Tab-separated table of N, CA and C in Angstrom:
chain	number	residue	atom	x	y	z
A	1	UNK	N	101.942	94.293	125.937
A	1	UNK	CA	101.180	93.797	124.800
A	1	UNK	C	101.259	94.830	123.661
A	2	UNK	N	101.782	94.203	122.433
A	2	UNK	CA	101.956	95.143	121.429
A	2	UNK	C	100.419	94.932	120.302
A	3	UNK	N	99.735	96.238	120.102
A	3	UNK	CA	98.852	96.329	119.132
A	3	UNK	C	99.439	96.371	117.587
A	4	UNK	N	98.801	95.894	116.647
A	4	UNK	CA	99.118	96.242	115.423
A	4	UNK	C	98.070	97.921	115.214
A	5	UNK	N	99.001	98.244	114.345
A	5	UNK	CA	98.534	99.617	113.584
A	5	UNK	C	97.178	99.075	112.917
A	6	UNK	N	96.119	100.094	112.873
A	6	UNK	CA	94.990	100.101	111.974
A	6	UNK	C	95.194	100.990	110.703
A	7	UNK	N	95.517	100.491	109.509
A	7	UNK	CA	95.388	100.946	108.346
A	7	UNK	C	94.406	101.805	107.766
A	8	UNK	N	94.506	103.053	107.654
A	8	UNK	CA	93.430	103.655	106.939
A	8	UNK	C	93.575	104.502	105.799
A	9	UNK	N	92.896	103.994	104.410
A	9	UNK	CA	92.770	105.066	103.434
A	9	UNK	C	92.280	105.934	103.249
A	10	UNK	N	92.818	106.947	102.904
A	10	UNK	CA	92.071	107.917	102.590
A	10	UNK	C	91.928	108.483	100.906
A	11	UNK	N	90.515	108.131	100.600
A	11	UNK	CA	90.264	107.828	99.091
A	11	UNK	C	90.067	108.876	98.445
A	12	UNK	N	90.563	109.456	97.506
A	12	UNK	CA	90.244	110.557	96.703
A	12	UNK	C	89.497	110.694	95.633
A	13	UNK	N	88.541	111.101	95.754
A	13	UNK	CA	87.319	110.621	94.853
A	13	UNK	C	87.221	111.038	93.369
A	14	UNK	N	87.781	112.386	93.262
A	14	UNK	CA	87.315	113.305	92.496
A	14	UNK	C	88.926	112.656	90.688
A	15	UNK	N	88.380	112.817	89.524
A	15	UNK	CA	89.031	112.396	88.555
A	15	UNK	C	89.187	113.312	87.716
A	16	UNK	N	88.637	114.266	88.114
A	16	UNK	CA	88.566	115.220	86.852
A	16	UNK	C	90.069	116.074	86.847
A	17	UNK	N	90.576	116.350	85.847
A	17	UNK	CA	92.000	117.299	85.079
A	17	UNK	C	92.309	118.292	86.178
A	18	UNK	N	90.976	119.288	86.563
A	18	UNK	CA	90.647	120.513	87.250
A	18	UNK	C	90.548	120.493	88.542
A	19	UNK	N	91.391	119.242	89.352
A	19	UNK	CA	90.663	119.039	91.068
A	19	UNK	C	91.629	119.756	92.139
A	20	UNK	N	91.382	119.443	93.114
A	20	UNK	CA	91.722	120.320	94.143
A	20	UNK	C	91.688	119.096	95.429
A	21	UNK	N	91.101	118.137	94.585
A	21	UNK	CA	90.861	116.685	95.984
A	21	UNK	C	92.285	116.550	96.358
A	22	UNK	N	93.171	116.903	95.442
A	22	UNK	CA	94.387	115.993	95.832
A	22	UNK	C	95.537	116.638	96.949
A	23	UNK	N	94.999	118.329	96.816
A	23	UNK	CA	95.315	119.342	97.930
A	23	UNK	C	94.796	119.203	99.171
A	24	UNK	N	93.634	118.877	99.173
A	24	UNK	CA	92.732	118.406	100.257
A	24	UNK	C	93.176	116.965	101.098
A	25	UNK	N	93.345	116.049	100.037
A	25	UNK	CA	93.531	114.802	101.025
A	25	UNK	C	95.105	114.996	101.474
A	26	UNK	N	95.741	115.243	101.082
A	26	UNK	CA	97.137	115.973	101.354
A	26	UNK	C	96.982	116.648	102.870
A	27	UNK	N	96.262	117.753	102.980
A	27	UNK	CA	96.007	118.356	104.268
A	27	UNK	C	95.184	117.364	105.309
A	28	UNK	N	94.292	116.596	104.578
A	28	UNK	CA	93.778	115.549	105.619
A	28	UNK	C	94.835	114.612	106.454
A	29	UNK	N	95.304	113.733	105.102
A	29	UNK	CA	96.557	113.192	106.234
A	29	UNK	C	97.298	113.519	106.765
A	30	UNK	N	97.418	115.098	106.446
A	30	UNK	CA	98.984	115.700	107.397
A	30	UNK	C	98.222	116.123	108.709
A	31	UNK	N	96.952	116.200	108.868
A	31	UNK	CA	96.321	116.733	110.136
A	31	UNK	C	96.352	115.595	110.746
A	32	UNK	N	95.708	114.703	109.937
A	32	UNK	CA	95.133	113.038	111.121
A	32	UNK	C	96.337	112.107	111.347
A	33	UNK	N	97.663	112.501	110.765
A	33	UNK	CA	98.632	111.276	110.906
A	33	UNK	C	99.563	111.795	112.586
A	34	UNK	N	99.348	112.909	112.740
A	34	UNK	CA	100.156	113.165	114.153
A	34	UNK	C	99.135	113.111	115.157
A	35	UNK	N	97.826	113.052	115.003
A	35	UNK	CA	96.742	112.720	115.879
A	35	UNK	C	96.668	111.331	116.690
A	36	UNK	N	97.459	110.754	116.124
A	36	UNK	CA	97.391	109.062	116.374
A	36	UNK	C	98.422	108.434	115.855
A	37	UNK	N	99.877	108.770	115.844
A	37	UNK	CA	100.844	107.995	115.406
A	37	UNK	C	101.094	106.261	115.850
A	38	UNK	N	100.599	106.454	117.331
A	38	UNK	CA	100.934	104.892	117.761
A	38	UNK	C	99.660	103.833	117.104
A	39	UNK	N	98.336	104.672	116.554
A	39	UNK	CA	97.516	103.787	116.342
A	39	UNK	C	97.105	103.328	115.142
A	40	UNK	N	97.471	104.887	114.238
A	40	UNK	CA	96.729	104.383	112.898
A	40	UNK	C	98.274	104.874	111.629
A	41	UNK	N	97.918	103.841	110.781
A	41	UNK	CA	98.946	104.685	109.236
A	41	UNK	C	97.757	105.009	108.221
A	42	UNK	N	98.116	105.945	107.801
A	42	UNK	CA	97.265	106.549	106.287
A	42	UNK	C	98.015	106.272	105.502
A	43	UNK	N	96.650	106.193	104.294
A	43	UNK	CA	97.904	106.174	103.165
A	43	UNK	C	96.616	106.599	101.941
A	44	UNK	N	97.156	107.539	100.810
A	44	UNK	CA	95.959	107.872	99.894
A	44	UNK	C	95.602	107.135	98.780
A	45	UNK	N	94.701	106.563	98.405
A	45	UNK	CA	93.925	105.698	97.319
A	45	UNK	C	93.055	106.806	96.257
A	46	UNK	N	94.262	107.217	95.176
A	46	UNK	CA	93.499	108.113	94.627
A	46	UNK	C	92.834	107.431	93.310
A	47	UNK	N	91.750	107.742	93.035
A	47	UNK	CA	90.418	106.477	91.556
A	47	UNK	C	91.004	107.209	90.723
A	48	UNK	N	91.748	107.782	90.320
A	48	UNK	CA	92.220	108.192	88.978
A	48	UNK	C	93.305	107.660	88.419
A	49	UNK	N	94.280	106.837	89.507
A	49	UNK	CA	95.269	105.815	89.371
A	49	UNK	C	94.744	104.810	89.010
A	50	UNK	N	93.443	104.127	89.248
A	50	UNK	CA	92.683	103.095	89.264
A	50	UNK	C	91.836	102.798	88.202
A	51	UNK	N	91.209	103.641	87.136
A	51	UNK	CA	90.936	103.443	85.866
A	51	UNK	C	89.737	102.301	85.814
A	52	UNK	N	88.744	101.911	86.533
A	52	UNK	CA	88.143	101.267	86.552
A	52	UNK	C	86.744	101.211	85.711
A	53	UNK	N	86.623	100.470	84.555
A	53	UNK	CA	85.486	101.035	83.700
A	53	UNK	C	83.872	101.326	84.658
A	54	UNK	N	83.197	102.368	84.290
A	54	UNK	CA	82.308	102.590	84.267
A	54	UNK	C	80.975	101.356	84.314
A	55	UNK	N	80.766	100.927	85.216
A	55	UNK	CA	79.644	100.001	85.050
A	55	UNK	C	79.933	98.436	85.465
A	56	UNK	N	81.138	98.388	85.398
A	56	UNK	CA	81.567	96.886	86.044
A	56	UNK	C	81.683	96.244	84.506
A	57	UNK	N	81.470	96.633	83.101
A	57	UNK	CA	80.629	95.875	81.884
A	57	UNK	C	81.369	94.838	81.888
A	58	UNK	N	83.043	94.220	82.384
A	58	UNK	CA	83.475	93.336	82.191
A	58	UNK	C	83.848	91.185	82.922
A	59	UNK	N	82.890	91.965	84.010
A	59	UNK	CA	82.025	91.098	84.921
A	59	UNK	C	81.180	90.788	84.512
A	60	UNK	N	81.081	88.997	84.865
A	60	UNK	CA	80.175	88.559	84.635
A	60	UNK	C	79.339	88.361	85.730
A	61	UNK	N	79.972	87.975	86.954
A	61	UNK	CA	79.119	87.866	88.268
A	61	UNK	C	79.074	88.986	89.136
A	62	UNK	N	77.953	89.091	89.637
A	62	UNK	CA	77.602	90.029	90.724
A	62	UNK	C	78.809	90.071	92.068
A	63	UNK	N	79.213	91.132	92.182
A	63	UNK	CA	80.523	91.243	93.304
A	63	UNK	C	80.120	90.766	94.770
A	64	UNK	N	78.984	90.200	95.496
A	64	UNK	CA	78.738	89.760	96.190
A	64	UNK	C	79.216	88.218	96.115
A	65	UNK	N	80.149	87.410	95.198
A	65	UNK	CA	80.474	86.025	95.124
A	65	UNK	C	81.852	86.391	94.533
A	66	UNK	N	82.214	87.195	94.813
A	66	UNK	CA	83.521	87.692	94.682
A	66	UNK	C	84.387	86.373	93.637
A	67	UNK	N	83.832	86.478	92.216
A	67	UNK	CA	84.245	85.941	91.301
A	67	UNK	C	85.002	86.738	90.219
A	68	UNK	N	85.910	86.881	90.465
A	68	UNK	CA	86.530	87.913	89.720
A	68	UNK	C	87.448	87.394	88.469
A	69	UNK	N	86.861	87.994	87.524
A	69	UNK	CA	87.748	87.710	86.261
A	69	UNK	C	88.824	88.661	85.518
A	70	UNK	N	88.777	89.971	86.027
A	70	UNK	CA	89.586	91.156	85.226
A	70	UNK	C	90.571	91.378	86.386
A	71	UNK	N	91.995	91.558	85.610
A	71	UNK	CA	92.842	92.798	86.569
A	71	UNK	C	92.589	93.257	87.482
A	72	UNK	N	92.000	94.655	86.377
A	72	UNK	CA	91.851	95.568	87.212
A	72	UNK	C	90.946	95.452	88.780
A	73	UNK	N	89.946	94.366	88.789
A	73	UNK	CA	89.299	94.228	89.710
A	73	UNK	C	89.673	93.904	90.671
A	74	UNK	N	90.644	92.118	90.106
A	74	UNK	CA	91.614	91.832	91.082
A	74	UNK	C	92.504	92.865	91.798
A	75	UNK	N	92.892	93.609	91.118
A	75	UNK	CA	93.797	94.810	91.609
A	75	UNK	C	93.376	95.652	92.551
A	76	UNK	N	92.122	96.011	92.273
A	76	UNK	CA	90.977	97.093	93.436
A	76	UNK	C	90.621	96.625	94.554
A	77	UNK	N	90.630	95.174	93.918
A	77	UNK	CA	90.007	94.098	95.532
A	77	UNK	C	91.160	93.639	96.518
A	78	UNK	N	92.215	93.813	96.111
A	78	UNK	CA	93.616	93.742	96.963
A	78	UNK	C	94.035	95.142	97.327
A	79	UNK	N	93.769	95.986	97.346
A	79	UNK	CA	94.242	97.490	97.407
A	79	UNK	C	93.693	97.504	98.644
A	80	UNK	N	92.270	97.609	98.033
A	80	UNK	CA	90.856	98.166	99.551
A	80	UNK	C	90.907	96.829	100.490
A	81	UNK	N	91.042	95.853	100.311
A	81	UNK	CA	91.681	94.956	101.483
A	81	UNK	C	92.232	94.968	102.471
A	82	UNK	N	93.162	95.893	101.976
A	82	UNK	CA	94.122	96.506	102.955
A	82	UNK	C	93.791	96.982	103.892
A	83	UNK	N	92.714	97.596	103.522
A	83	UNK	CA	92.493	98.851	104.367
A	83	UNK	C	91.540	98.221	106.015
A	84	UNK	N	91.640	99.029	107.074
A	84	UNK	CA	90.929	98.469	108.227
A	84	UNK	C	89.856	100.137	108.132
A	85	UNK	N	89.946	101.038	107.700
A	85	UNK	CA	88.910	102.165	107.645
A	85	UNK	C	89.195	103.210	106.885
A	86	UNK	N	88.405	103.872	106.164
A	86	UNK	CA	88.546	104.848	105.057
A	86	UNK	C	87.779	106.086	105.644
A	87	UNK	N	88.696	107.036	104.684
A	87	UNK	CA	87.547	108.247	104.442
A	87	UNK	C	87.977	108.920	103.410
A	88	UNK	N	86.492	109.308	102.786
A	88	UNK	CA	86.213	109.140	101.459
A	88	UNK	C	86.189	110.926	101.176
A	89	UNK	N	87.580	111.266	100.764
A	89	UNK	CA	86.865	113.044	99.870
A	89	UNK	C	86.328	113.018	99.011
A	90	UNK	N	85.396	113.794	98.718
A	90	UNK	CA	84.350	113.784	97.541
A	90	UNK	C	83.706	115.302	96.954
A	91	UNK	N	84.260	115.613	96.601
A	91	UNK	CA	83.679	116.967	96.141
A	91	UNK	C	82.135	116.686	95.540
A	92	UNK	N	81.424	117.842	95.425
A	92	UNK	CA	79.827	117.290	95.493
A	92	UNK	C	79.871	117.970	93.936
A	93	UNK	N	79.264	117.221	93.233
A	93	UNK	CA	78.763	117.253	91.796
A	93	UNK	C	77.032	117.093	91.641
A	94	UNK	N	76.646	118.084	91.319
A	94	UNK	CA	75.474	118.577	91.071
A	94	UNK	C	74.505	118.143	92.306
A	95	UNK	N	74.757	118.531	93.549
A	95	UNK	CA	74.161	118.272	94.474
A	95	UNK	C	74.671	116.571	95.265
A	96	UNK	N	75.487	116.488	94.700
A	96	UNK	CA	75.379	114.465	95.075
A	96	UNK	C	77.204	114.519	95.271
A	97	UNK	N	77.383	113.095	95.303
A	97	UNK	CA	79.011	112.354	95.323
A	97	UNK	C	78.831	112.352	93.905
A	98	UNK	N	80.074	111.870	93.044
A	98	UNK	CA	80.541	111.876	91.772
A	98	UNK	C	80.412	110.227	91.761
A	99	UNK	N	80.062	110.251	90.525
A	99	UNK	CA	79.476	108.660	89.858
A	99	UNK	C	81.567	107.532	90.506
A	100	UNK	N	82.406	108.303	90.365
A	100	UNK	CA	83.576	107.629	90.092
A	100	UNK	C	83.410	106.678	91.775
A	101	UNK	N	82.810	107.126	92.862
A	101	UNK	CA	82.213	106.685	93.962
A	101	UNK	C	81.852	105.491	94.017
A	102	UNK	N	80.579	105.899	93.282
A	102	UNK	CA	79.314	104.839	93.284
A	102	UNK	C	80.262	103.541	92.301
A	103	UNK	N	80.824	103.642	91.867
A	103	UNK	CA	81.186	102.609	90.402
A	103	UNK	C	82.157	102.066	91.660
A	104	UNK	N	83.593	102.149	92.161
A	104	UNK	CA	84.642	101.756	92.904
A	104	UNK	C	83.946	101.300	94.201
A	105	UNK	N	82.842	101.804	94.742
A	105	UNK	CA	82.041	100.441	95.770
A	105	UNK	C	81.438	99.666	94.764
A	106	UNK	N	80.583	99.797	94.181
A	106	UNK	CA	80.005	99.075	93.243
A	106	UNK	C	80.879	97.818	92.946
A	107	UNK	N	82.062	97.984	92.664
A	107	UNK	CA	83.060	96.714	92.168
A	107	UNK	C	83.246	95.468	93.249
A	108	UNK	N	83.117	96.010	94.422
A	108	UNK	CA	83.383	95.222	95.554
A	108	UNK	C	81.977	95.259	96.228
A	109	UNK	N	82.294	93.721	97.761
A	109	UNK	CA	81.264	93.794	98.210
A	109	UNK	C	81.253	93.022	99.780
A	110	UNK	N	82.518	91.903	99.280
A	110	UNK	CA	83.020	91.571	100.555
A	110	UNK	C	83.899	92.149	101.478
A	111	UNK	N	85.193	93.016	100.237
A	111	UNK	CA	86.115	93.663	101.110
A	111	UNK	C	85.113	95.241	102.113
């Protein structure tokens, strides 16, 4: 009996000019991809490729009725689809996760 692979992203949170996330998730997948070759593929989902405005402002419906009218949304909501499990780097900004987080769940709700 052959299993399919479980897909997992690994999301890079951080957007700013000055980061270091992208060194980091780099070393993440090179640790976790020989840990489990027969079971899982990685692959990195970095939000700075993704450009997603601030606030959703171009939605009209709440992402729980997954009515989507923009691109870019469509685009975010087929990406993270993909995915069967994530993990999320996040460098901590003033005690917390970085807003670029909260906004890229925020967009979705079914995936």
């Amino acid at each position: 009996m052959t299993t399919m692979k479980k897909h997992i992203q690994i999301i890079l949170s951080s957007t700013r000019a000055a980061r270091i996330g992208d060194q980091i998730v780099d070393y993440v997948k090179k640790v976790m991809e020989p840990m489990c070759p027969s079971t899982f593929t990685f692959e990195i989902v970095d939000l700075k490729d993704w450009d997603l405005p601030l606030g959703m402002p171009y939605e009209a419906s709440i992402p729980k009725f997954k009515q989507y009218t923009q691109p870019h949304t469509f685009a975010w909501s087929e990406k993270i689809s993909q995915g069967d499990g994530f993990v999320f780097v996040l460098p901590q900004y003033n005690g917390s996760y970085p807003a670029t987080v909260k906004n890229a769940i925020d967009y979705l709700y079914q995936e």
